[in-house]
Short mmCIF file of C-alpha atoms in Angstrom, two decimals:
data_model
loop_
_atom_site.label_atom_id
_atom_site.label_comp_id
_atom_site.label_asym_id
_atom_site.label_seq_id
_atom_site.Cartn_x
_atom_site.Cartn_y
_atom_site.Cartn_z
CA MET A 213 -14.08 -63.93 -167.33
CA LYS A 214 -11.78 -65.79 -169.91
CA LEU A 215 -8.43 -65.05 -169.99
CA LYS A 216 -6.78 -67.18 -172.75
CA ASN A 217 -8.19 -67.10 -176.18
CA ILE A 218 -9.75 -63.59 -176.44
CA LEU A 219 -10.68 -63.19 -180.54
CA CYS A 220 -12.27 -60.46 -181.30
CA ILE A 221 -12.10 -60.07 -185.48
CA SER A 222 -16.02 -59.98 -185.62
CA VAL A 223 -15.14 -56.31 -184.39
CA ALA A 224 -13.85 -54.47 -187.30
CA SER A 225 -13.23 -51.34 -184.90
CA ALA A 226 -10.81 -54.09 -183.00
CA LEU A 227 -9.08 -55.92 -185.85
CA LEU A 228 -9.33 -54.26 -189.80
CA THR A 229 -8.11 -50.94 -188.46
CA ALA A 230 -5.85 -48.94 -189.56
CA CYS A 231 -2.42 -48.03 -188.46
CA SER A 232 -1.62 -45.49 -190.56
CA ALA A 233 -3.66 -43.67 -192.49
CA ASP A 234 -3.29 -45.80 -195.69
CA TYR A 235 -4.82 -48.23 -193.66
CA LEU A 236 -7.96 -47.39 -193.05
CA ASP A 237 -11.32 -49.45 -192.54
CA THR A 238 -12.93 -51.48 -195.85
CA LEU A 239 -15.07 -53.54 -194.70
CA PRO A 240 -18.16 -52.65 -192.84
CA GLN A 241 -17.58 -52.28 -188.86
CA SER A 242 -20.40 -54.66 -188.09
CA SER A 243 -20.95 -58.68 -189.22
CA THR A 244 -17.23 -58.66 -189.96
CA ASP A 245 -17.68 -62.53 -189.55
CA THR A 246 -14.15 -65.02 -190.61
CA GLY A 247 -15.65 -65.84 -193.79
CA THR A 248 -15.29 -62.12 -194.65
CA VAL A 249 -12.35 -61.24 -192.37
CA PHE A 250 -10.24 -64.71 -195.06
CA GLU A 251 -11.91 -64.22 -198.30
CA THR A 252 -9.39 -62.59 -199.57
CA THR A 253 -5.33 -62.15 -198.97
CA GLU A 254 -5.93 -57.83 -198.67
CA ASN A 255 -8.72 -58.07 -196.25
CA ALA A 256 -5.95 -61.32 -194.09
CA ARG A 257 -3.57 -58.00 -194.43
CA MET A 258 -5.92 -55.63 -192.42
CA ALA A 259 -6.11 -58.28 -190.10
CA VAL A 260 -2.21 -58.76 -189.56
CA ASN A 261 -2.75 -54.13 -189.36
CA GLY A 262 -5.75 -55.00 -186.62
CA LEU A 263 -3.11 -57.01 -184.60
CA CYS A 264 0.34 -54.23 -184.84
CA LEU A 265 -3.19 -52.12 -183.73
CA MET A 266 -3.62 -54.25 -181.53
CA MET A 267 -0.41 -53.45 -178.99
CA THR A 268 -1.15 -49.83 -178.30
CA GLN A 269 -5.03 -50.18 -176.93
CA GLN A 270 -7.06 -49.20 -174.29
CA TYR A 271 -7.95 -52.22 -171.93
CA LEU A 272 -9.32 -53.20 -168.73
CA GLY A 273 -10.90 -49.71 -168.51
CA GLN A 274 -7.77 -48.74 -167.21
CA GLN A 275 -5.80 -45.52 -167.90
CA GLY A 276 -2.13 -46.82 -167.95
CA VAL A 277 -3.29 -50.18 -170.17
CA ASN A 278 -2.13 -49.25 -173.49
CA GLY A 279 -0.63 -52.73 -174.78
CA GLU A 280 2.70 -52.42 -175.12
CA GLY A 281 3.13 -49.49 -173.30
CA THR A 282 2.10 -51.06 -169.73
CA ILE A 283 4.87 -54.23 -170.14
CA LYS A 284 7.67 -52.03 -170.71
CA THR A 285 6.91 -49.10 -168.38
CA TRP A 286 5.14 -51.24 -164.59
CA TYR A 287 6.64 -54.30 -165.43
CA GLY A 288 9.85 -54.08 -167.50
CA ASN A 289 11.25 -50.35 -165.95
CA TYR A 290 9.50 -49.92 -162.49
CA PRO A 291 10.34 -52.66 -160.61
CA GLY A 292 13.78 -51.69 -162.25
CA ASN A 293 17.66 -50.89 -161.10
CA ASP A 294 17.84 -48.06 -163.11
CA PHE A 295 14.83 -46.02 -163.23
CA GLN A 296 12.22 -44.33 -161.40
CA LYS A 297 8.59 -42.66 -161.56
CA CYS A 298 10.13 -39.37 -159.32
CA ASN A 299 8.08 -39.19 -156.05
CA LEU A 300 5.37 -41.44 -157.52
CA THR A 301 5.10 -43.52 -154.14
CA GLY A 302 1.51 -44.38 -153.93
CA TRP A 303 2.44 -47.37 -156.95
CA ALA A 304 5.18 -47.97 -154.23
CA ASN A 305 3.81 -51.72 -154.39
CA ILE A 306 4.16 -52.35 -158.06
CA ILE A 307 7.84 -49.98 -158.27
CA ASN A 308 9.35 -52.46 -155.18
CA ALA A 309 7.41 -55.93 -156.86
CA THR A 310 5.33 -56.45 -154.48
CA TYR A 311 3.40 -57.87 -156.23
CA MET A 312 3.65 -60.49 -158.33
CA GLU A 313 2.23 -63.25 -156.13
CA ARG A 314 -1.47 -61.47 -156.04
CA SER A 315 -3.44 -63.99 -157.93
CA THR A 316 -6.53 -62.16 -158.32
CA SER A 317 -4.53 -58.42 -159.20
CA LEU A 318 -4.95 -56.25 -162.11
CA TYR A 319 -1.45 -56.64 -162.44
CA CYS A 320 -1.07 -59.88 -162.24
CA TYR A 321 -3.69 -60.33 -165.22
CA TYR A 322 -2.92 -57.34 -167.49
CA PRO A 323 -0.11 -59.45 -169.42
CA TRP A 324 -1.39 -62.94 -169.59
CA PHE A 325 -4.81 -60.99 -171.31
CA TYR A 326 -3.22 -59.33 -173.33
CA TYR A 327 -0.81 -61.34 -174.90
CA TYR A 328 -3.26 -64.15 -175.07
CA LYS A 329 -5.27 -62.26 -176.82
CA LEU A 330 -2.77 -61.21 -179.57
CA ILE A 331 -2.64 -64.95 -179.53
CA GLY A 332 -6.11 -66.11 -180.28
CA ASN A 333 -6.13 -63.42 -183.16
CA ALA A 334 -2.62 -64.76 -184.46
CA ASN A 335 -4.37 -68.14 -184.59
CA ARG A 336 -7.36 -66.80 -186.24
CA ILE A 337 -4.90 -65.82 -188.62
CA ILE A 338 -2.85 -68.92 -189.15
CA VAL A 339 -5.40 -71.16 -189.12
CA ASN A 340 -7.73 -69.44 -191.93
CA ILE A 341 -5.18 -67.73 -194.18
CA GLY A 342 -4.49 -70.82 -196.90
CA ASN A 343 -8.88 -70.32 -197.20
CA ALA A 344 -8.01 -66.53 -198.80
CA ALA A 345 -7.86 -65.63 -202.79
CA GLY A 346 -4.39 -64.90 -203.31
CA THR A 347 -1.30 -65.88 -204.07
CA ASP A 348 0.95 -68.03 -202.53
CA ALA A 349 3.26 -65.85 -201.80
CA GLU A 350 0.73 -63.08 -200.64
CA ARG A 351 0.01 -66.42 -197.59
CA ASP A 352 2.85 -67.29 -196.61
CA PHE A 353 3.92 -63.87 -195.61
CA ILE A 354 1.18 -63.18 -194.13
CA ARG A 355 0.86 -66.09 -191.85
CA ALA A 356 4.57 -65.75 -191.46
CA GLN A 357 3.70 -62.58 -189.60
CA ALA A 358 0.97 -63.68 -187.96
CA LEU A 359 3.69 -66.71 -186.94
CA THR A 360 6.39 -63.37 -185.64
CA ILE A 361 3.26 -62.15 -183.14
CA ARG A 362 2.64 -65.38 -181.56
CA ALA A 363 6.07 -66.09 -181.10
CA TYR A 364 7.10 -62.81 -179.94
CA SER A 365 3.94 -62.68 -177.11
CA TYR A 366 4.74 -65.98 -176.10
CA LEU A 367 8.52 -65.15 -175.36
CA MET A 368 7.00 -61.89 -173.33
CA LEU A 369 4.85 -64.25 -171.56
CA SER A 370 7.89 -66.57 -170.36
CA GLN A 371 9.35 -63.88 -168.99
CA LEU A 372 6.66 -62.97 -166.83
CA TYR A 373 5.29 -65.86 -165.79
CA CYS A 374 8.46 -68.22 -166.10
CA HIS A 375 11.19 -69.01 -163.98
CA ARG A 376 14.74 -67.73 -165.52
CA TRP A 377 16.93 -70.52 -167.76
CA ALA A 378 19.16 -70.24 -164.62
CA ASP A 379 16.51 -71.68 -162.71
CA SER A 380 14.37 -74.15 -164.53
CA ASN A 381 16.38 -77.37 -164.29
CA GLN A 382 17.01 -76.87 -168.32
CA GLY A 383 13.64 -76.30 -168.93
CA ALA A 384 11.85 -78.07 -166.39
CA SER A 385 10.29 -76.01 -165.15
CA ARG A 386 6.45 -74.74 -165.72
CA GLY A 387 5.88 -72.91 -168.63
CA LEU A 388 2.88 -71.82 -170.33
CA PRO A 389 -0.69 -73.27 -171.60
CA LEU A 390 0.54 -73.13 -175.24
CA ARG A 391 -2.98 -72.31 -177.60
CA LEU A 392 -2.07 -73.24 -180.53
CA ASP A 393 -5.09 -73.21 -183.00
CA THR A 394 -8.89 -71.90 -182.58
CA SER A 395 -10.47 -74.27 -180.03
CA ASP A 396 -11.30 -73.27 -176.27
CA GLY A 397 -10.93 -75.34 -172.93
CA ASP A 398 -9.12 -76.51 -170.29
CA LEU A 399 -5.47 -76.82 -171.08
CA PRO A 400 -2.33 -77.95 -168.98
CA ALA A 401 0.73 -75.83 -169.13
CA SER A 402 3.68 -77.12 -171.00
CA THR A 403 7.73 -77.27 -169.75
CA LEU A 404 9.86 -74.48 -170.24
CA ALA A 405 10.79 -75.66 -172.07
CA GLN A 406 8.35 -76.17 -174.74
CA VAL A 407 7.84 -72.96 -174.55
CA TYR A 408 10.76 -71.99 -176.20
CA GLN A 409 11.13 -74.87 -178.64
CA GLN A 410 7.22 -73.77 -179.72
CA ILE A 411 8.83 -69.95 -180.10
CA TYR A 412 11.36 -71.71 -181.90
CA THR A 413 8.80 -73.57 -184.65
CA ASP A 414 7.45 -70.29 -184.68
CA LEU A 415 10.42 -68.41 -185.40
CA ASP A 416 11.79 -70.98 -188.04
CA ALA A 417 8.50 -71.52 -189.79
CA ALA A 418 7.79 -68.06 -190.50
CA ILE A 419 11.73 -67.06 -191.62
CA ASP A 420 10.98 -69.73 -194.24
CA ALA A 421 8.32 -68.32 -195.30
CA TYR A 422 9.02 -64.69 -195.23
CA THR A 423 12.03 -66.11 -197.59
CA ARG A 424 10.09 -68.31 -199.72
CA SER A 425 7.63 -65.15 -200.27
CA LYS A 426 10.06 -62.78 -201.50
CA LEU A 427 7.74 -59.78 -199.98
CA THR A 428 8.34 -57.45 -197.21
CA ARG A 429 6.19 -55.07 -195.93
CA ASP A 430 5.88 -51.44 -197.62
CA ARG A 431 8.28 -48.92 -197.73
CA GLY A 432 7.38 -46.31 -194.48
CA ASP A 433 5.93 -49.21 -192.28
CA ASN A 434 7.95 -50.20 -189.63
CA HIS A 435 4.81 -51.14 -187.57
CA SER A 436 4.12 -55.06 -189.48
CA PRO A 437 6.63 -57.81 -189.34
CA ASP A 438 9.34 -58.96 -191.64
CA LEU A 439 11.78 -60.89 -191.81
CA ALA A 440 14.09 -58.68 -189.89
CA VAL A 441 11.41 -58.79 -187.20
CA ALA A 442 11.54 -63.04 -187.07
CA TYR A 443 15.77 -62.64 -186.78
CA ALA A 444 14.82 -59.94 -183.59
CA VAL A 445 12.93 -62.12 -182.05
CA TYR A 446 14.78 -64.56 -182.32
CA ALA A 447 18.10 -63.15 -180.97
CA ARG A 448 16.37 -61.63 -178.05
CA ALA A 449 14.67 -65.48 -177.54
CA ALA A 450 18.17 -66.87 -177.69
CA LEU A 451 19.28 -64.05 -175.33
CA THR A 452 16.51 -64.62 -172.64
CA ARG A 453 16.75 -68.98 -173.23
CA GLU A 454 20.95 -68.87 -172.66
CA ASP A 455 21.38 -70.52 -176.12
CA TRP A 456 24.03 -68.77 -177.22
CA ALA A 457 25.03 -69.65 -180.26
CA SER A 458 21.82 -68.97 -181.72
CA ALA A 459 21.41 -65.94 -180.22
CA ALA A 460 24.97 -64.60 -181.71
CA LYS A 461 23.47 -65.77 -185.14
CA TYR A 462 20.30 -63.87 -185.99
CA ALA A 463 21.31 -60.73 -184.09
CA PRO A 464 23.68 -59.66 -187.16
CA LEU A 465 21.00 -60.63 -189.70
CA ALA A 466 17.82 -58.50 -187.33
CA ARG A 467 19.87 -56.05 -187.71
CA LYS A 468 21.96 -56.15 -191.15
CA ASP A 469 19.57 -53.40 -193.05
CA TYR A 470 19.27 -51.37 -189.87
CA PRO A 471 22.24 -48.42 -190.06
CA LEU A 472 22.36 -46.68 -185.82
CA MET A 473 20.95 -43.61 -185.94
CA SER A 474 22.89 -40.53 -185.81
CA ASN A 475 23.54 -38.43 -182.96
CA ALA A 476 21.33 -36.46 -183.30
CA ASP A 477 18.70 -38.55 -183.74
CA TYR A 478 19.44 -40.14 -180.95
CA VAL A 479 18.94 -37.42 -178.69
CA ASP A 480 16.71 -35.30 -179.74
CA GLY A 481 13.16 -37.38 -181.16
CA GLY A 482 14.96 -41.04 -181.96
CA PHE A 483 12.59 -43.11 -179.15
CA SER A 484 9.62 -41.18 -180.38
CA THR A 485 10.27 -41.12 -184.06
CA PRO A 486 11.05 -44.21 -186.56
CA ASN A 487 15.04 -43.53 -187.48
CA SER A 488 17.40 -46.58 -189.85
CA GLU A 489 17.64 -48.23 -186.44
CA TRP A 490 14.06 -49.12 -185.45
CA ILE A 491 13.15 -52.27 -186.46
CA TRP A 492 9.86 -52.89 -185.17
CA SER A 493 7.13 -50.30 -183.95
CA SER A 494 3.88 -49.10 -182.86
CA TYR A 495 2.47 -46.59 -184.60
CA SER A 496 1.24 -43.17 -183.39
CA ALA A 497 -0.33 -40.09 -185.11
CA PRO A 498 -2.36 -37.33 -183.31
CA ASP A 499 -5.76 -39.15 -185.20
CA GLN A 500 -4.03 -42.23 -182.95
CA THR A 501 -3.54 -42.02 -179.60
CA LEU A 502 -4.24 -43.12 -176.42
CA TYR A 503 -4.77 -39.48 -174.86
CA TYR A 504 -3.44 -40.09 -171.46
CA PHE A 505 -3.22 -43.39 -171.50
CA SER A 506 -0.31 -44.37 -173.86
CA PHE A 507 2.89 -44.98 -173.41
CA PHE A 508 3.78 -41.44 -174.65
CA ALA A 509 1.81 -39.70 -172.04
CA PHE A 510 3.53 -42.05 -168.93
CA GLN A 511 7.07 -41.10 -169.91
CA GLY A 512 7.66 -38.78 -172.12
CA SER A 513 9.39 -35.26 -171.02
CA ASN A 514 7.56 -33.23 -172.49
CA SER A 515 3.77 -34.38 -172.21
CA SER A 516 1.35 -32.33 -170.87
CA ALA A 517 -0.07 -35.43 -168.67
CA SER A 518 -0.20 -35.02 -164.71
CA ILE A 519 1.49 -38.00 -164.08
CA CYS A 520 4.32 -36.77 -166.21
CA ARG A 521 4.64 -33.37 -165.46
CA ALA A 522 4.45 -34.20 -161.66
CA TYR A 523 5.95 -37.14 -161.49
CA PRO A 524 8.85 -37.28 -164.54
CA CYS A 525 11.19 -40.02 -164.93
CA ALA A 526 14.42 -40.45 -163.57
CA ILE A 527 18.06 -42.38 -164.42
CA SER A 528 19.49 -43.62 -160.94
CA LYS A 529 22.56 -41.79 -159.92
CA GLU A 530 24.23 -43.91 -159.92
CA LEU A 531 24.00 -45.83 -163.48
CA TYR A 532 24.21 -41.71 -164.56
CA ASP A 533 27.43 -41.56 -163.02
CA ARG A 534 29.37 -44.88 -164.65
CA ILE A 535 28.08 -42.70 -168.04
CA PRO A 536 31.89 -40.97 -168.73
CA GLU A 537 31.83 -37.36 -169.75
CA THR A 538 32.30 -37.95 -173.84
CA ASP A 539 28.49 -39.61 -174.45
CA VAL A 540 27.13 -37.86 -176.00
CA ARG A 541 23.69 -40.11 -173.55
CA ARG A 542 25.02 -37.91 -170.72
CA ASN A 543 23.36 -35.45 -172.63
CA MET A 544 19.00 -36.46 -171.72
CA PHE A 545 19.31 -36.25 -168.14
CA LEU A 546 19.72 -33.98 -165.69
CA ALA A 547 22.59 -34.71 -163.71
CA PRO A 548 22.64 -32.08 -160.22
CA ARG A 549 26.09 -29.43 -160.52
CA GLU A 550 28.21 -28.58 -158.08
CA GLY A 551 25.95 -25.58 -156.16
CA ASP A 552 22.71 -26.63 -157.57
CA VAL A 553 20.21 -27.29 -154.75
CA TYR A 554 17.71 -29.74 -154.72
CA ASN A 555 15.70 -31.38 -152.37
CA THR A 556 17.63 -35.07 -151.76
CA ALA A 557 14.59 -36.98 -149.96
CA ASN A 558 12.85 -36.90 -153.49
CA GLY A 559 14.68 -35.49 -155.66
CA SER A 560 12.70 -32.10 -157.18
CA ALA A 561 14.29 -29.17 -157.10
CA THR A 562 12.12 -25.75 -156.31
CA SER A 563 14.78 -22.86 -157.30
CA GLY A 564 18.29 -22.76 -157.51
CA PRO A 565 20.48 -22.79 -160.73
CA MET A 566 19.03 -26.48 -161.78
CA LEU A 567 15.98 -25.48 -162.41
CA GLU A 568 17.19 -22.40 -163.93
CA ARG A 569 19.02 -24.76 -166.27
CA ALA A 570 16.51 -27.45 -167.44
CA ARG A 571 13.94 -24.48 -168.62
CA LYS A 572 16.64 -22.62 -170.23
CA GLU A 573 18.67 -25.76 -172.12
CA TYR A 574 15.25 -28.05 -172.27
CA ALA A 575 12.61 -25.81 -172.80
CA ASP A 576 11.85 -27.62 -174.96
CA LYS A 577 11.73 -31.06 -173.30
CA ILE A 578 9.90 -30.24 -170.70
CA TYR A 579 6.66 -29.25 -170.65
CA SER A 580 6.14 -25.28 -169.35
CA THR A 581 4.25 -26.46 -166.08
CA SER A 582 6.11 -29.77 -165.53
CA GLN A 583 8.35 -30.09 -162.08
CA ILE A 584 12.18 -30.60 -162.02
CA PHE A 585 14.22 -33.36 -160.22
CA ALA A 586 17.03 -34.56 -160.27
CA TYR A 587 18.53 -37.24 -162.90
CA MET A 588 15.29 -36.50 -165.22
CA GLN A 589 14.76 -37.59 -168.46
CA PHE A 590 14.65 -36.62 -172.07
CA LYS A 591 15.18 -39.15 -173.77
CA PHE A 592 11.39 -40.33 -174.83
CA LEU A 593 9.68 -36.83 -176.42
CA CYS A 594 6.14 -36.71 -177.26
CA THR A 595 5.59 -35.93 -180.72
CA GLY A 596 2.30 -34.54 -179.19
CA GLN A 597 -0.12 -33.46 -177.26
CA PRO A 598 -0.80 -35.63 -174.27
CA GLY A 599 1.31 -38.66 -175.69
CA VAL A 600 1.80 -39.33 -178.85
CA GLY A 601 4.58 -41.16 -180.06
CA GLN A 602 5.58 -44.18 -182.39
CA LEU A 603 6.65 -46.35 -179.66
CA ASN A 604 9.70 -48.82 -180.58
CA HIS A 605 10.20 -52.21 -179.90
CA PHE A 606 13.19 -53.70 -181.60
CA ARG A 607 16.54 -51.79 -182.86
CA SER A 608 19.88 -52.52 -184.11
CA ALA A 609 21.62 -51.50 -181.13
CA GLU A 610 19.64 -54.32 -179.13
CA MET A 611 21.00 -56.79 -181.52
CA TYR A 612 24.48 -55.37 -181.05
CA LEU A 613 24.44 -56.04 -177.91
CA ILE A 614 22.72 -59.78 -177.81
CA GLU A 615 25.17 -60.40 -180.21
CA ALA A 616 27.78 -59.53 -178.03
CA GLU A 617 27.06 -60.72 -174.33
CA ALA A 618 26.33 -64.20 -176.20
CA ASN A 619 30.35 -63.78 -177.62
CA CYS A 620 30.57 -63.46 -173.89
CA HIS A 621 29.35 -66.63 -173.04
CA LEU A 622 30.83 -68.72 -176.29
CA GLY A 623 34.60 -68.01 -174.87
CA GLY A 624 37.00 -67.24 -177.37
CA LYS A 625 35.84 -64.21 -179.04
CA ASP A 626 36.29 -61.29 -176.81
CA LYS A 627 38.02 -59.47 -179.97
CA GLU A 628 34.43 -59.62 -181.84
CA THR A 629 32.85 -58.49 -178.35
CA GLN A 630 35.27 -55.67 -178.57
CA ALA A 631 34.64 -54.64 -181.75
CA LEU A 632 30.92 -54.60 -181.57
CA LEU A 633 30.61 -51.92 -178.44
CA GLN A 634 33.64 -50.19 -180.80
CA ALA A 635 31.31 -50.24 -183.60
CA LEU A 636 27.90 -49.24 -180.80
CA ILE A 637 29.64 -46.83 -179.17
CA LYS A 638 33.32 -45.51 -180.59
CA ASP A 639 32.00 -45.87 -184.49
CA SER A 640 28.85 -44.02 -184.01
CA GLY A 641 29.96 -40.85 -181.74
CA ARG A 642 28.09 -41.84 -179.09
CA ASN A 643 31.14 -41.74 -177.25
CA PRO A 644 34.12 -40.59 -179.27
CA GLN A 645 36.95 -41.29 -177.22
CA TYR A 646 35.38 -45.17 -175.76
CA THR A 647 37.42 -47.58 -175.72
CA CYS A 648 37.89 -51.02 -174.50
CA ASP A 649 40.84 -54.06 -174.31
CA LYS A 650 38.47 -55.95 -171.14
CA SER A 651 38.59 -59.61 -171.56
CA GLY A 652 36.55 -62.76 -169.83
CA ASP A 653 34.15 -62.31 -167.08
CA GLN A 654 35.19 -57.73 -167.38
CA LEU A 655 34.13 -58.01 -170.25
CA LEU A 656 30.64 -59.49 -169.73
CA GLU A 657 30.47 -56.82 -167.10
CA GLU A 658 31.16 -54.03 -169.58
CA VAL A 659 28.46 -55.75 -172.21
CA LYS A 660 25.56 -55.87 -169.36
CA LEU A 661 26.26 -51.98 -168.79
CA TYR A 662 26.02 -50.62 -171.58
CA ARG A 663 23.09 -52.96 -172.76
CA ARG A 664 21.92 -50.24 -169.14
CA ILE A 665 22.93 -47.64 -170.93
CA GLU A 666 21.96 -47.16 -174.32
CA LEU A 667 18.92 -49.53 -173.55
CA TRP A 668 17.31 -47.23 -170.49
CA GLY A 669 13.79 -46.87 -169.54
CA GLU A 670 12.76 -48.90 -173.03
CA GLY A 671 11.31 -51.35 -170.64
CA PHE A 672 14.24 -53.86 -170.48
CA ASP A 673 15.44 -53.03 -167.27
CA TRP A 674 13.84 -56.18 -164.56
CA PHE A 675 13.37 -58.74 -167.74
CA ASP A 676 17.76 -57.77 -167.91
CA HIS A 677 18.46 -58.52 -164.04
CA LYS A 678 15.48 -61.34 -163.62
CA ARG A 679 17.60 -63.36 -166.56
CA TRP A 680 21.03 -62.02 -164.94
CA ARG A 681 20.22 -63.45 -161.65
CA GLN A 682 21.33 -60.11 -160.45
CA PRO A 683 19.70 -58.76 -157.53
CA VAL A 684 18.19 -55.38 -158.18
CA VAL A 685 19.78 -52.24 -155.36
CA ARG A 686 18.22 -49.13 -154.70
CA HIS A 687 20.17 -46.52 -153.07
CA ALA A 688 18.76 -42.65 -151.21
CA TYR A 689 21.31 -40.05 -151.33
CA PRO A 690 23.62 -39.74 -151.01
CA GLU A 691 24.92 -42.96 -152.64
CA GLY A 692 21.73 -42.73 -154.88
CA CYS A 693 18.57 -41.00 -155.77
CA PHE A 694 15.73 -43.07 -155.11
CA HIS A 695 13.42 -41.80 -153.34
CA ALA A 696 14.11 -43.52 -149.47
CA GLN A 697 10.34 -45.45 -150.35
CA PHE A 698 11.84 -46.93 -153.26
CA ALA A 699 15.36 -47.45 -151.31
CA ILE A 700 16.01 -51.56 -151.40
CA THR A 701 17.17 -54.42 -152.68
CA LEU A 702 15.37 -57.13 -154.34
CA LYS A 703 17.11 -60.39 -153.96
CA PRO A 704 16.45 -62.99 -157.30
CA GLU A 705 15.16 -65.97 -155.59
CA ASP A 706 12.91 -63.29 -154.05
CA SER A 707 9.06 -63.23 -154.68
CA ASN A 708 8.31 -67.03 -156.29
CA ASN A 709 12.28 -66.25 -158.55
CA TRP A 710 10.51 -62.80 -159.71
CA THR A 711 7.72 -65.24 -161.36
CA TRP A 712 4.31 -63.42 -161.23
CA VAL A 713 1.33 -66.38 -160.51
CA TYR A 714 -0.59 -67.28 -163.26
CA PRO A 715 -3.99 -65.33 -162.42
CA ALA A 716 -6.03 -66.71 -160.36
CA LYS A 717 -9.48 -65.55 -163.61
CA GLU A 718 -6.85 -67.90 -165.39
CA VAL A 719 -6.92 -70.75 -163.29
CA ASP A 720 -10.74 -70.94 -162.74
CA TYR A 721 -10.99 -70.65 -166.03
CA ASN A 722 -8.64 -73.29 -166.93
CA GLY A 723 -9.24 -76.45 -165.23
CA ALA A 724 -6.18 -77.71 -166.18
CA LEU A 725 -4.21 -75.63 -164.13
CA ASP A 726 -4.70 -76.38 -160.73
CA SER A 727 -1.68 -74.20 -159.32
CA TYR A 728 -0.16 -70.46 -158.96
CA ILE A 729 2.68 -71.26 -157.17
CA GLU A 730 5.83 -73.90 -158.61
#
């Protein structure tokens, strides 16, 4: 099985289908070749929509493999510090990050398969868009979109299969095979520094092309990349690479036209339907859903899927306890109160005040037969059953936090960082009582804390702890709320420095890759 450059332009249903009702199939489902796809910019635009659709498709015949949502759930949340899939002990090996050196495992090769699939199709667009009939502006814009997706894919791959920048000897450690055209064949890995340089090169070219084109995505279209998305990818890539100046530069550019959502949106649907804060997301609707395979069928508190009804998602007690009582985000979790009765071994409540409170106060945010657990979440809500919901990838809150964290490392910017936190937390209304007069290392810790609170459940948990070189420390009752099987400590030097090995399927095919572990 090839995992490196899987192209599917020949299948219209994979690359030319809609991401919304406005983007219906325009070409016959059979015999769609490269010449037809890139005959006009209109056809090529549909190819970009196909790339976006690929981010929410089921792959490899597996129920939980749903494109980008799988990355957020299996790789970002499950092995993290602050997230628990309550009582899901059968998944302890994944939750406890024991598969990173198992090169033959599905969990090892899925992200490689998925992101190189995106890269391969983006490359086909980049290579061929110059031949499409249309205006220069249209060709520039489409090429920029493909470059943005390629840069994003390499960023995600680097976070999984490469060492954290702090352990990379300034990028000299092993990187990734950089496939930049439509050719196949053996290709050695670059260094990590070369991977980031390519990400920057792609984003620089994309930003230039977006700007020259003077085009943008259609009104109401949040799922296609545009200039703001390129800025957002740049900011996240720079943060991960510890390029603080670039992170501080691009984060405010990305959020410029995306004001923070209201409190009403935040606590009721703000993470399943696009709002003012969303920069980039994946589309979903009742007529275009993955049913029991989707992100929201795994994390939606009101999903009818058994994986949600029996095993809801919960925040860690220790992080919850650090959310101020005046912060609206506390209301998105079911915390025990004095007198509540629940099973402290696994968090379940089968009777008593906490169960009754959940059924009454959160009746519209849980499925009628859902089991109730302490600290369960109501942040992610399905808009249709069993798992309909639009999936956010970037929002402006993250950009505030990126700029704030970068400022802490740049030095001499305590007041600017305090102002960013005030804008995100107090001025937005999330916590009207918030104040911050911290500086230096304490201010950096404040930024990290609010990043954990603000972005909880969105797929950042493990990735952030990796790049921070900060251990995952989970406690069972009474210090914490994790099931005993999940209450472990993961040290940054464990599991090949938290680096997934190259998949055996790729190494077997690509003769230029001769080792799994660096």
